[in-house]
Amino acid sequence: MNAKIFTELLIKGDFKAVHSILDVMNVVDIALLLEELNEKELAIAFRLIPKDKAADVFSNMSNTMQTNLVEMFTEKELKEILDDLYMDDTVDLLEELPANLVTRILNAVDSSKRNSINLLLNYPEDSAGSIMTTEYVSLHQSMTVKEAMAHIKQVGIHKETIYTCYVLERRKLIGIVSAKDLMTMNDDTVISEIMETEIISATTHTDQEEVAQLFSKYGLLAIPILDTGGLMVGIVTVDDAMDVMVEEATEDITIMAAMNPSEKSYFETSVFSHAKNRIVWLLVLMLSASITGAIITRYEDAFSAIPLLVSFIPMLMDTGGNCGSQSSTLIIRGLALNEIRFRDIFKVIFKEFRIALIVSVVLAFANGLRIFLVYHDMKLAVVIGLSLIATVILSKLIGCVLPLAAKKVHLDPAIMAAPLITTLVDTCSIIIYFSIATQVFHLN
Amino acid sequence: MNAKIFTELLIKGDFKAVHSILDVMNVVDIALLLEELNEKELAIAFRLIPKDKAADVFSNMSNTMQTNLVEMFTEKELKEILDDLYMDDTVDLLEELPANLVTRILNAVDSSKRNSINLLLNYPEDSAGSIMTTEYVSLHQSMTVKEAMAHIKQVGIHKETIYTCYVLERRKLIGIVSAKDLMTMNDDTVISEIMETEIISATTHTDQEEVAQLFSKYGLLAIPILDTGGLMVGIVTVDDAMDVMVEEATEDITIMAAMNPSEKSYFETSVFSHAKNRIVWLLVLMLSASITGAIITRYEDAFSAIPLLVSFIPMLMDTGGNCGSQSSTLIIRGLALNEIRFRDIFKVIFKEFRIALIVSVVLAFANGLRIFLVYHDMKLAVVIGLSLIATVILSKLIGCVLPLAAKKVHLDPAIMAAPLITTLVDTCSIIIYFSIATQVFHLN
């Protein structure tokens, strides 16, 4: 749907057309369309959305638009939306709203829902508790399949998922039954006979990234969340896990480029916040690069005698930095995917050493040949070649060891990425280069 | 389960214990456990897995282990596993096996399955067709809910998902019914009344990354795949979409660190392949860094007169590189998530310009102050400060424009990441620096 045509119909007052467009559109697409409208248009358009879709559209909109809508809703409209909104979406909404609107919402919901909301709001950010929903289907082990199906028919419509049902005994989770089992088994089968008792679960305080990894590792649709006492309190569904995965990958990538991650998208983040997120690391890295500079001054005599030496500094620094960040990137990603563990450190070092050997010899040969052909200076070719080999090997080793070390001391391995590695490798490569040069050219 | 204890039980011949352990373990965990065994142990252990789990365990194992197993299976065992394996897992297996084993497998399956396999094997790699399965539940629009449920009870057990059912009319997809609807609606409701007709679908040739994005955008459990004639041929399920998302994020991160992506994990990739994946970009970047070096030689007189100038080269180069890669990283990620589009280019440039202004002035001030305090040289402080401001602004602009330009000409924006940006920014920062220095110090 074209936003311009839609707005024209809206302004023209052709509500019948608008309504029928909204009737056939997917809720996610409606949400994206409404993002393009101004406040006044939004107020009209939102009220033309078919009742059964309104809450779904609402939960797919951005926080700014949700706030606008809540401000403009009557008490009745607000109550209607909140009744249809799943618990996890309600909590997401409350986390972003200004205090006066939060109070308005808490007044509009009934007291049992208010208690659940307050509970969910208290879980730490990024924990399983903060993304779970309390709406799931619970069964009793003595039920037959037929009774279970009847129970689901009664309560299922208001649950976020009915495809995994939880068998509880005094709020303790004792088994899991999939809707597939219920739909394909005989009516008089008893739940306790078909329920799965090997249960993959998480607790309210499990990190959301770990929960998302359980989904992709085990191919699940929902994961039960237990409280610290082992009682079942909610579920996380696969769509939320996908959001977490995208979010966490973005966070890793941002940290790897030496920035503090932002929770908002590029355009939603203000210029000032962008600058703030970037400047700390730049200052730190600038300072450490200055150390490299200070080291260079120690070799003033060398490049005063042979000024050409200076011209190879960028090539050596860049190659070292690139080699180091190649290694660190693969290790950081491997750690994030649990393919590499700290105990593999010697296996990794040996592997990187052999890779570095092949890579460095090829690079040294290519560069040595170029230098020999351009400058006809065998000695210089040897100096650059040897410096390259030493730099590449050292930077690959630094690049693989640092992320593993960070993991060991419970730091985020992602900070050991290109920028930090580059700065460290710079210093090393400069020292190696000028040491070799002063030896070969007898400069001291 | 500890692999060592498990192997001991196996070697001791305590098959009863092994069998009961395998009976309670999750299929994914069993697969991980079996990976640690040698061929002989694997042969014994695999045959102790409960029959109803064997195919599931098999599909979760690595290609190397799958090949070992297929080689050791009797014809009967092979047939049993293949009968229980979903179509998409069978195709994944065939894509990795040596030719003689492929023939063996194609002989073991019946002719209708063989035809489906051959069809799926022909779809291009990374297309929706290559990851879809042909096993889904189809309904007729005139069925009642009760009839549909009876139909699912009959065919459902062999389908990868029954939670989304497809209403077909002469193989054309006309509607979608969720199992949730079937389970919560009255028995005599007719399918045509409850089916959803706004259908999110993809074609066999849609890129797998686009399909995965549809899942996270619309929060779906399965997506129907249509052939070029618009007829329904299969579905992609959410667990496969999650695998694709992880795979594609890894690919992006690898490319952003100047490597050719590998389909295998870090340890599965050989030393030689690792070296090959890394060396091409290193050579290219080394060559372009040499250009920076060549430019430096043009300013030989400047740093012969004031050797201290050389010591600021690493700081300027690194800061420029880091600033540029910060911007390019955010833009590349924004493009991947569809949050930024090419038409936003002027908005992005203006935003980055303002960010660069704030960042560069802070950095220049911090550095100018440091230089003034250390060297008591106001002129030098001004040169470095001005160079920093110009470098930061230029590198942020290069960093945001290049990924957008790459997207426009249908290149992967991920290649415009830190390494390439750094090399480009180096050249610019060197020219800026020495131009300002020669002016301020009247060096020519």
PDB file of N, CA and C in Angstrom, chain A residues 24-26 29 149 153 159 163 179-180 185 198 218 242 245-246 250 253 257-259 265-267 269 274 278-279 285 293 300 307 311 318 322 326 329-330 333 351-352 362 396 426, chain B residues 24-26 29 149 153 159 163 180 185 198 218 242 245-246 250 253 257-259 265-267 269 278-279 285 293 300 307 311 318 322 326 329-330 333 339 351-352 355 362 396 426:
ATOM      1  N   VAL A  24      -7.972  -5.819   4.644  1.00  0.00           N
ATOM      2  CA  VAL A  24      -7.222  -6.887   3.966  1.00  0.00           C
ATOM      3  C   VAL A  24      -5.726  -6.877   4.271  1.00  0.00           C
ATOM      4  N   MET A  25      -5.236  -5.749   4.849  1.00  0.00           N
ATOM      5  CA  MET A  25      -3.780  -5.672   5.076  1.00  0.00           C
ATOM      6  C   MET A  25      -3.332  -6.450   6.314  1.00  0.00           C
ATOM      7  N   ASN A  26      -2.077  -6.902   6.247  1.00  0.00           N
ATOM      8  CA  ASN A  26      -1.446  -7.562   7.387  1.00  0.00           C
ATOM      9  C   ASN A  26      -1.162  -6.527   8.488  1.00  0.00           C
ATOM     10  N   ASP A  29       2.117  -4.625   8.296  1.00  0.00           N
ATOM     11  CA  ASP A  29       2.132  -3.625   7.223  1.00  0.00           C
ATOM     12  C   ASP A  29       1.299  -2.399   7.588  1.00  0.00           C
ATOM     13  N   MET A 149      -8.124 -30.926  24.849  1.00  0.00           N
ATOM     14  CA  MET A 149      -8.569 -30.156  23.682  1.00  0.00           C
ATOM     15  C   MET A 149      -9.752 -29.260  24.059  1.00  0.00           C
ATOM     16  N   LYS A 153      -9.865 -25.207  23.867  1.00  0.00           N
ATOM     17  CA  LYS A 153     -10.924 -24.498  23.137  1.00  0.00           C
ATOM     18  C   LYS A 153     -11.471 -23.355  23.990  1.00  0.00           C
ATOM     19  N   LYS A 159      -4.342 -16.915  24.679  1.00  0.00           N
ATOM     20  CA  LYS A 159      -2.957 -17.265  24.987  1.00  0.00           C
ATOM     21  C   LYS A 159      -2.064 -16.941  23.795  1.00  0.00           C
ATOM     22  N   TYR A 163       0.641 -23.955  21.121  1.00  0.00           N
ATOM     23  CA  TYR A 163       1.295 -25.075  20.454  1.00  0.00           C
ATOM     24  C   TYR A 163       2.196 -25.871  21.391  1.00  0.00           C
ATOM     25  N   ALA A 179       0.895 -29.359  20.764  1.00  0.00           N
ATOM     26  CA  ALA A 179      -0.416 -29.413  20.120  1.00  0.00           C
ATOM     27  C   ALA A 179      -0.423 -30.483  19.035  1.00  0.00           C
ATOM     28  N   LYS A 180       0.746 -30.710  18.432  1.00  0.00           N
ATOM     29  CA  LYS A 180       0.839 -31.756  17.403  1.00  0.00           C
ATOM     30  C   LYS A 180       0.470 -33.112  17.992  1.00  0.00           C
ATOM     31  N   MET A 185      -3.045 -37.715  18.419  1.00  0.00           N
ATOM     32  CA  MET A 185      -3.250 -38.871  19.292  1.00  0.00           C
ATOM     33  C   MET A 185      -4.741 -39.178  19.438  1.00  0.00           C
ATOM     34  N   GLU A 198      11.662 -34.638  29.343  1.00  0.00           N
ATOM     35  CA  GLU A 198      12.989 -33.991  29.212  1.00  0.00           C
ATOM     36  C   GLU A 198      12.704 -32.566  28.791  1.00  0.00           C
ATOM     37  N   TYR A 218      17.835 -25.962  19.888  1.00  0.00           N
ATOM     38  CA  TYR A 218      16.886 -27.076  19.985  1.00  0.00           C
ATOM     39  C   TYR A 218      15.698 -26.956  19.040  1.00  0.00           C
ATOM     40  N   MET A 242      13.582 -14.388  18.200  1.00  0.00           N
ATOM     41  CA  MET A 242      14.160 -13.868  16.949  1.00  0.00           C
ATOM     42  C   MET A 242      14.528 -12.395  17.107  1.00  0.00           C
ATOM     43  N   MET A 245      17.709 -12.174  18.994  1.00  0.00           N
ATOM     44  CA  MET A 245      18.873 -12.544  18.198  1.00  0.00           C
ATOM     45  C   MET A 245      19.344 -11.395  17.318  1.00  0.00           C
ATOM     46  N   VAL A 246      18.386 -10.711  16.674  1.00  0.00           N
ATOM     47  CA  VAL A 246      18.732  -9.583  15.802  1.00  0.00           C
ATOM     48  C   VAL A 246      19.368  -8.466  16.637  1.00  0.00           C
ATOM     49  N   THR A 250      23.261  -7.031  16.471  1.00  0.00           N
ATOM     50  CA  THR A 250      23.521  -5.605  16.252  1.00  0.00           C
ATOM     51  C   THR A 250      24.423  -5.068  17.355  1.00  0.00           C
ATOM     52  N   ILE A 253      28.008  -6.258  16.805  1.00  0.00           N
ATOM     53  CA  ILE A 253      28.637  -5.574  15.670  1.00  0.00           C
ATOM     54  C   ILE A 253      29.009  -4.144  16.062  1.00  0.00           C
ATOM     55  N   ALA A 257      32.896  -2.370  16.508  1.00  0.00           N
ATOM     56  CA  ALA A 257      33.371  -1.183  15.802  1.00  0.00           C
ATOM     57  C   ALA A 257      33.648  -0.052  16.791  1.00  0.00           C
ATOM     58  N   ALA A 258      33.904  -0.405  18.051  1.00  0.00           N
ATOM     59  CA  ALA A 258      34.296   0.569  19.076  1.00  0.00           C
ATOM     60  C   ALA A 258      33.243   1.630  19.343  1.00  0.00           C
ATOM     61  N   MET A 259      32.007   1.192  19.547  1.00  0.00           N
ATOM     62  CA  MET A 259      30.955   2.134  19.930  1.00  0.00           C
ATOM     63  C   MET A 259      30.158   1.529  21.084  1.00  0.00           C
ATOM     64  N   SER A 265      17.155   2.589  16.776  1.00  0.00           N
ATOM     65  CA  SER A 265      17.700   2.453  15.438  1.00  0.00           C
ATOM     66  C   SER A 265      18.507   3.702  15.086  1.00  0.00           C
ATOM     67  N   TYR A 266      19.229   3.638  13.953  1.00  0.00           N
ATOM     68  CA  TYR A 266      20.125   4.718  13.551  1.00  0.00           C
ATOM     69  C   TYR A 266      19.439   6.077  13.556  1.00  0.00           C
ATOM     70  N   PHE A 267      18.277   6.159  12.916  1.00  0.00           N
ATOM     71  CA  PHE A 267      17.617   7.460  12.797  1.00  0.00           C
ATOM     72  C   PHE A 267      16.943   7.888  14.101  1.00  0.00           C
ATOM     73  N   THR A 269      18.181   7.468  17.021  1.00  0.00           N
ATOM     74  CA  THR A 269      19.214   7.946  17.945  1.00  0.00           C
ATOM     75  C   THR A 269      19.597   9.373  17.561  1.00  0.00           C
ATOM     76  N   HIS A 274      24.595   9.754  19.361  1.00  0.00           N
ATOM     77  CA  HIS A 274      25.562   9.102  18.469  1.00  0.00           C
ATOM     78  C   HIS A 274      26.977   9.532  18.834  1.00  0.00           C
ATOM     79  N   ARG A 278      30.176   7.258  20.476  1.00  0.00           N
ATOM     80  CA  ARG A 278      31.390   6.991  19.712  1.00  0.00           C
ATOM     81  C   ARG A 278      32.652   7.557  20.353  1.00  0.00           C
ATOM     82  N   ILE A 279      32.488   8.640  21.149  1.00  0.00           N
ATOM     83  CA  ILE A 279      33.665   9.442  21.493  1.00  0.00           C
ATOM     84  C   ILE A 279      34.563   8.794  22.541  1.00  0.00           C
ATOM     85  N   LEU A 285      41.396   5.053  22.183  1.00  0.00           N
ATOM     86  CA  LEU A 285      42.232   4.540  21.100  1.00  0.00           C
ATOM     87  C   LEU A 285      43.222   5.595  20.623  1.00  0.00           C
ATOM     88  N   GLY A 293      53.102   6.568  18.495  1.00  0.00           N
ATOM     89  CA  GLY A 293      53.799   7.757  17.985  1.00  0.00           C
ATOM     90  C   GLY A 293      55.046   8.058  18.790  1.00  0.00           C
ATOM     91  N   GLU A 300      63.993   8.167  15.439  1.00  0.00           N
ATOM     92  CA  GLU A 300      64.201   9.347  14.608  1.00  0.00           C
ATOM     93  C   GLU A 300      65.470   9.233  13.766  1.00  0.00           C
ATOM     94  N   PRO A 307      64.992   8.136   4.865  1.00  0.00           N
ATOM     95  CA  PRO A 307      63.605   8.630   4.921  1.00  0.00           C
ATOM     96  C   PRO A 307      62.596   7.672   4.276  1.00  0.00           C
ATOM     97  N   SER A 311      57.845   5.528   4.587  1.00  0.00           N
ATOM     98  CA  SER A 311      56.754   5.260   3.646  1.00  0.00           C
ATOM     99  C   SER A 311      56.168   3.852   3.799  1.00  0.00           C
ATOM    100  N   ASP A 318      48.674  -1.204   8.635  1.00  0.00           N
ATOM    101  CA  ASP A 318      47.371  -1.671   8.124  1.00  0.00           C
ATOM    102  C   ASP A 318      47.326  -3.184   8.000  1.00  0.00           C
ATOM    103  N   ASN A 322      44.772  -5.505   9.963  1.00  0.00           N
ATOM    104  CA  ASN A 322      43.807  -6.355   9.256  1.00  0.00           C
ATOM    105  C   ASN A 322      43.957  -7.826   9.639  1.00  0.00           C
ATOM    106  N   GLN A 326      41.062  -9.960  11.502  1.00  0.00           N
ATOM    107  CA  GLN A 326      40.503 -11.181  10.896  1.00  0.00           C
ATOM    108  C   GLN A 326      40.410 -12.276  11.955  1.00  0.00           C
ATOM    109  N   THR A 329      37.923 -11.403  14.851  1.00  0.00           N
ATOM    110  CA  THR A 329      36.525 -11.482  14.420  1.00  0.00           C
ATOM    111  C   THR A 329      36.020 -12.925  14.425  1.00  0.00           C
ATOM    112  N   LEU A 330      36.825 -13.836  13.856  1.00  0.00           N
ATOM    113  CA  LEU A 330      36.397 -15.243  13.807  1.00  0.00           C
ATOM    114  C   LEU A 330      36.272 -15.830  15.209  1.00  0.00           C
ATOM    115  N   ARG A 333      33.116 -14.327  16.999  1.00  0.00           N
ATOM    116  CA  ARG A 333      31.887 -14.930  16.476  1.00  0.00           C
ATOM    117  C   ARG A 333      31.769 -16.380  16.945  1.00  0.00           C
ATOM    118  N   LYS A 351      46.483 -23.331  15.445  1.00  0.00           N
ATOM    119  CA  LYS A 351      45.842 -23.165  14.130  1.00  0.00           C
ATOM    120  C   LYS A 351      46.179 -21.794  13.538  1.00  0.00           C
ATOM    121  N   GLU A 352      46.044 -20.737  14.354  1.00  0.00           N
ATOM    122  CA  GLU A 352      46.325 -19.390  13.864  1.00  0.00           C
ATOM    123  C   GLU A 352      47.799 -19.242  13.484  1.00  0.00           C
ATOM    124  N   VAL A 362      53.413 -15.524   1.939  1.00  0.00           N
ATOM    125  CA  VAL A 362      52.885 -15.047   0.652  1.00  0.00           C
ATOM    126  C   VAL A 362      52.950 -13.514   0.581  1.00  0.00           C
ATOM    127  N   LYS A 396      48.203 -12.070  14.420  1.00  0.00           N
ATOM    128  CA  LYS A 396      47.220 -13.165  14.432  1.00  0.00           C
ATOM    129  C   LYS A 396      47.149 -13.786  15.836  1.00  0.00           C
ATOM    130  N   ASP A 426      49.757  -2.068  16.078  1.00  0.00           N
ATOM    131  CA  ASP A 426      50.545  -0.946  15.563  1.00  0.00           C
ATOM    132  C   ASP A 426      51.858  -0.800  16.312  1.00  0.00           C
TER     133      ASP A 426
ATOM    134  N   VAL B  24      16.334 -40.737  27.858  1.00  0.00           N
ATOM    135  CA  VAL B  24      15.863 -39.494  28.497  1.00  0.00           C
ATOM    136  C   VAL B  24      16.484 -38.232  27.910  1.00  0.00           C
ATOM    137  N   MET B  25      17.559 -38.391  27.107  1.00  0.00           N
ATOM    138  CA  MET B  25      18.222 -37.189  26.593  1.00  0.00           C
ATOM    139  C   MET B  25      17.497 -36.571  25.406  1.00  0.00           C
ATOM    140  N   ASN B  26      17.675 -35.241  25.262  1.00  0.00           N
ATOM    141  CA  ASN B  26      17.147 -34.513  24.114  1.00  0.00           C
ATOM    142  C   ASN B  26      17.953 -34.881  22.860  1.00  0.00           C
ATOM    143  N   ASP B  29      21.118 -32.884  22.183  1.00  0.00           N
ATOM    144  CA  ASP B  29      22.212 -33.212  23.101  1.00  0.00           C
ATOM    145  C   ASP B  29      22.836 -34.559  22.760  1.00  0.00           C
ATOM    146  N   MET B 149      -9.687 -31.401  11.212  1.00  0.00           N
ATOM    147  CA  MET B 149      -8.981 -32.012  12.340  1.00  0.00           C
ATOM    148  C   MET B 149      -8.791 -33.512  12.110  1.00  0.00           C
ATOM    149  N   LYS B 153      -5.258 -35.500  11.833  1.00  0.00           N
ATOM    150  CA  LYS B 153      -4.961 -36.667  12.671  1.00  0.00           C
ATOM    151  C   LYS B 153      -4.374 -37.795  11.828  1.00  0.00           C
ATOM    152  N   LYS B 159       4.280 -34.671   8.980  1.00  0.00           N
ATOM    153  CA  LYS B 159       4.529 -33.331   8.435  1.00  0.00           C
ATOM    154  C   LYS B 159       5.450 -32.563   9.376  1.00  0.00           C
ATOM    155  N   TYR B 163       1.040 -26.593  12.307  1.00  0.00           N
ATOM    156  CA  TYR B 163       0.479 -25.413  12.954  1.00  0.00           C
ATOM    157  C   TYR B 163       0.002 -24.365  11.958  1.00  0.00           C
ATOM    158  N   LYS B 180      -4.304 -22.985  15.692  1.00  0.00           N
ATOM    159  CA  LYS B 180      -4.969 -22.300  16.798  1.00  0.00           C
ATOM    160  C   LYS B 180      -6.436 -22.051  16.459  1.00  0.00           C
ATOM    161  N   MET B 185     -12.107 -23.017  17.282  1.00  0.00           N
ATOM    162  CA  MET B 185     -13.388 -22.747  16.604  1.00  0.00           C
ATOM    163  C   MET B 185     -14.353 -23.929  16.789  1.00  0.00           C
ATOM    164  N   GLU B 198      -5.041 -12.909   3.370  1.00  0.00           N
ATOM    165  CA  GLU B 198      -3.850 -12.040   3.175  1.00  0.00           C
ATOM    166  C   GLU B 198      -2.650 -12.915   3.471  1.00  0.00           C
ATOM    167  N   TYR B 218       7.159 -10.454  10.353  1.00  0.00           N
ATOM    168  CA  TYR B 218       5.745 -10.771  10.571  1.00  0.00           C
ATOM    169  C   TYR B 218       5.504 -11.754  11.715  1.00  0.00           C
ATOM    170  N   MET B 242      15.718 -19.414  11.484  1.00  0.00           N
ATOM    171  CA  MET B 242      16.666 -19.009  12.526  1.00  0.00           C
ATOM    172  C   MET B 242      18.083 -19.401  12.128  1.00  0.00           C
ATOM    173  N   MET B 245      19.332 -16.952   9.659  1.00  0.00           N
ATOM    174  CA  MET B 245      19.680 -15.657  10.258  1.00  0.00           C
ATOM    175  C   MET B 245      21.059 -15.686  10.901  1.00  0.00           C
ATOM    176  N   VAL B 246      21.346 -16.773  11.636  1.00  0.00           N
ATOM    177  CA  VAL B 246      22.652 -16.904  12.286  1.00  0.00           C
ATOM    178  C   VAL B 246      23.751 -16.969  11.228  1.00  0.00           C
ATOM    179  N   THR B 250      26.782 -14.232  10.514  1.00  0.00           N
ATOM    180  CA  THR B 250      28.185 -14.650  10.507  1.00  0.00           C
ATOM    181  C   THR B 250      28.851 -14.245   9.203  1.00  0.00           C
ATOM    182  N   ILE B 253      29.551 -10.487   9.212  1.00  0.00           N
ATOM    183  CA  ILE B 253      30.643 -10.141  10.119  1.00  0.00           C
ATOM    184  C   ILE B 253      31.985 -10.546   9.507  1.00  0.00           C
ATOM    185  N   ALA B 257      35.209  -8.083   8.137  1.00  0.00           N
ATOM    186  CA  ALA B 257      36.595  -8.155   8.597  1.00  0.00           C
ATOM    187  C   ALA B 257      37.517  -8.576   7.458  1.00  0.00           C
ATOM    188  N   ALA B 258      37.096  -8.327   6.212  1.00  0.00           N
ATOM    189  CA  ALA B 258      37.936  -8.570   5.035  1.00  0.00           C
ATOM    190  C   ALA B 258      38.322 -10.031   4.848  1.00  0.00           C
ATOM    191  N   MET B 259      37.338 -10.922   4.956  1.00  0.00           N
ATOM    192  CA  MET B 259      37.591 -12.335   4.661  1.00  0.00           C
ATOM    193  C   MET B 259      36.483 -12.869   3.767  1.00  0.00           C
ATOM    194  N   SER B 265      32.333 -24.172  10.288  1.00  0.00           N
ATOM    195  CA  SER B 265      32.709 -23.484  11.512  1.00  0.00           C
ATOM    196  C   SER B 265      34.229 -23.331  11.556  1.00  0.00           C
ATOM    197  N   TYR B 266      34.708 -22.558  12.554  1.00  0.00           N
ATOM    198  CA  TYR B 266      36.140 -22.244  12.651  1.00  0.00           C
ATOM    199  C   TYR B 266      37.007 -23.487  12.618  1.00  0.00           C
ATOM    200  N   PHE B 267      36.670 -24.478  13.452  1.00  0.00           N
ATOM    201  CA  PHE B 267      37.526 -25.656  13.540  1.00  0.00           C
ATOM    202  C   PHE B 267      37.349 -26.594  12.351  1.00  0.00           C
ATOM    203  N   THR B 269      36.995 -25.654   9.310  1.00  0.00           N
ATOM    204  CA  THR B 269      37.706 -25.099   8.166  1.00  0.00           C
ATOM    205  C   THR B 269      39.197 -25.403   8.307  1.00  0.00           C
ATOM    206  N   ARG B 278      41.596 -15.511   3.691  1.00  0.00           N
ATOM    207  CA  ARG B 278      42.056 -14.236   4.236  1.00  0.00           C
ATOM    208  C   ARG B 278      43.008 -13.496   3.321  1.00  0.00           C
ATOM    209  N   ILE B 279      43.721 -14.258   2.437  1.00  0.00           N
ATOM    210  CA  ILE B 279      44.888 -13.653   1.793  1.00  0.00           C
ATOM    211  C   ILE B 279      44.540 -12.675   0.673  1.00  0.00           C
ATOM    212  N   LEU B 285      44.472  -4.921   0.164  1.00  0.00           N
ATOM    213  CA  LEU B 285      44.613  -3.823   1.120  1.00  0.00           C
ATOM    214  C   LEU B 285      46.076  -3.412   1.284  1.00  0.00           C
ATOM    215  N   GLY B 293      51.831   4.947   1.359  1.00  0.00           N
ATOM    216  CA  GLY B 293      53.270   5.039   1.592  1.00  0.00           C
ATOM    217  C   GLY B 293      53.956   5.885   0.528  1.00  0.00           C
ATOM    218  N   GLU B 300      58.779  13.981   2.080  1.00  0.00           N
ATOM    219  CA  GLU B 300      60.058  13.689   2.714  1.00  0.00           C
ATOM    220  C   GLU B 300      60.694  14.942   3.305  1.00  0.00           C
ATOM    221  N   PRO B 307      61.225  16.064  12.216  1.00  0.00           N
ATOM    222  CA  PRO B 307      61.003  14.615  12.353  1.00  0.00           C
ATOM    223  C   PRO B 307      59.841  14.278  13.285  1.00  0.00           C
ATOM    224  N   SER B 311      55.732  11.131  14.130  1.00  0.00           N
ATOM    225  CA  SER B 311      55.172  10.420  15.285  1.00  0.00           C
ATOM    226  C   SER B 311      53.654  10.583  15.400  1.00  0.00           C
ATOM    227  N   ASP B 318      44.913   5.952  12.694  1.00  0.00           N
ATOM    228  CA  ASP B 318      44.015   5.102  13.487  1.00  0.00           C
ATOM    229  C   ASP B 318      42.695   5.809  13.791  1.00  0.00           C
ATOM    230  N   ASN B 322      39.137   4.483  12.626  1.00  0.00           N
ATOM    231  CA  ASN B 322      38.094   4.142  13.598  1.00  0.00           C
ATOM    232  C   ASN B 322      36.817   4.940  13.373  1.00  0.00           C
ATOM    233  N   GLN B 326      33.289   3.236  12.342  1.00  0.00           N
ATOM    234  CA  GLN B 326      32.092   3.405  13.175  1.00  0.00           C
ATOM    235  C   GLN B 326      30.892   3.736  12.292  1.00  0.00           C
ATOM    236  N   THR B 329      29.965   0.829   9.835  1.00  0.00           N
ATOM    237  CA  THR B 329      29.344  -0.304  10.523  1.00  0.00           C
ATOM    238  C   THR B 329      27.857  -0.053  10.782  1.00  0.00           C
ATOM    239  N   LEU B 330      27.536   1.149  11.292  1.00  0.00           N
ATOM    240  CA  LEU B 330      26.129   1.452  11.580  1.00  0.00           C
ATOM    241  C   LEU B 330      25.294   1.469  10.311  1.00  0.00           C
ATOM    242  N   ARG B 333      24.814  -2.196   8.978  1.00  0.00           N
ATOM    243  CA  ARG B 333      23.834  -2.917   9.787  1.00  0.00           C
ATOM    244  C   ARG B 333      22.428  -2.385   9.525  1.00  0.00           C
ATOM    245  N   GLU B 339      16.502  -0.731   7.935  1.00  0.00           N
ATOM    246  CA  GLU B 339      16.154   0.494   8.653  1.00  0.00           C
ATOM    247  C   GLU B 339      16.628   1.714   7.883  1.00  0.00           C
ATOM    248  N   LYS B 351      23.360  13.913   8.976  1.00  0.00           N
ATOM    249  CA  LYS B 351      23.473  13.437  10.362  1.00  0.00           C
ATOM    250  C   LYS B 351      24.936  13.145  10.719  1.00  0.00           C
ATOM    251  N   GLU B 352      25.622  12.412   9.831  1.00  0.00           N
ATOM    252  CA  GLU B 352      27.018  12.063  10.101  1.00  0.00           C
ATOM    253  C   GLU B 352      27.889  13.319  10.178  1.00  0.00           C
ATOM    254  N   ILE B 355      27.427  14.760  13.604  1.00  0.00           N
ATOM    255  CA  ILE B 355      28.102  13.914  14.596  1.00  0.00           C
ATOM    256  C   ILE B 355      29.617  14.140  14.520  1.00  0.00           C
ATOM    257  N   VAL B 362      35.910  17.729  19.951  1.00  0.00           N
ATOM    258  CA  VAL B 362      36.329  17.190  21.243  1.00  0.00           C
ATOM    259  C   VAL B 362      37.707  16.529  21.133  1.00  0.00           C
ATOM    260  N   LYS B 396      34.148  10.114   8.379  1.00  0.00           N
ATOM    261  CA  LYS B 396      32.747   9.788   8.678  1.00  0.00           C
ATOM    262  C   LYS B 396      31.920   9.862   7.388  1.00  0.00           C
ATOM    263  N   ASP B 426      43.255   6.464   5.342  1.00  0.00           N
ATOM    264  CA  ASP B 426      44.691   6.677   5.557  1.00  0.00           C
ATOM    265  C   ASP B 426      45.265   7.666   4.558  1.00  0.00           C
TER     266      ASP B 426
END
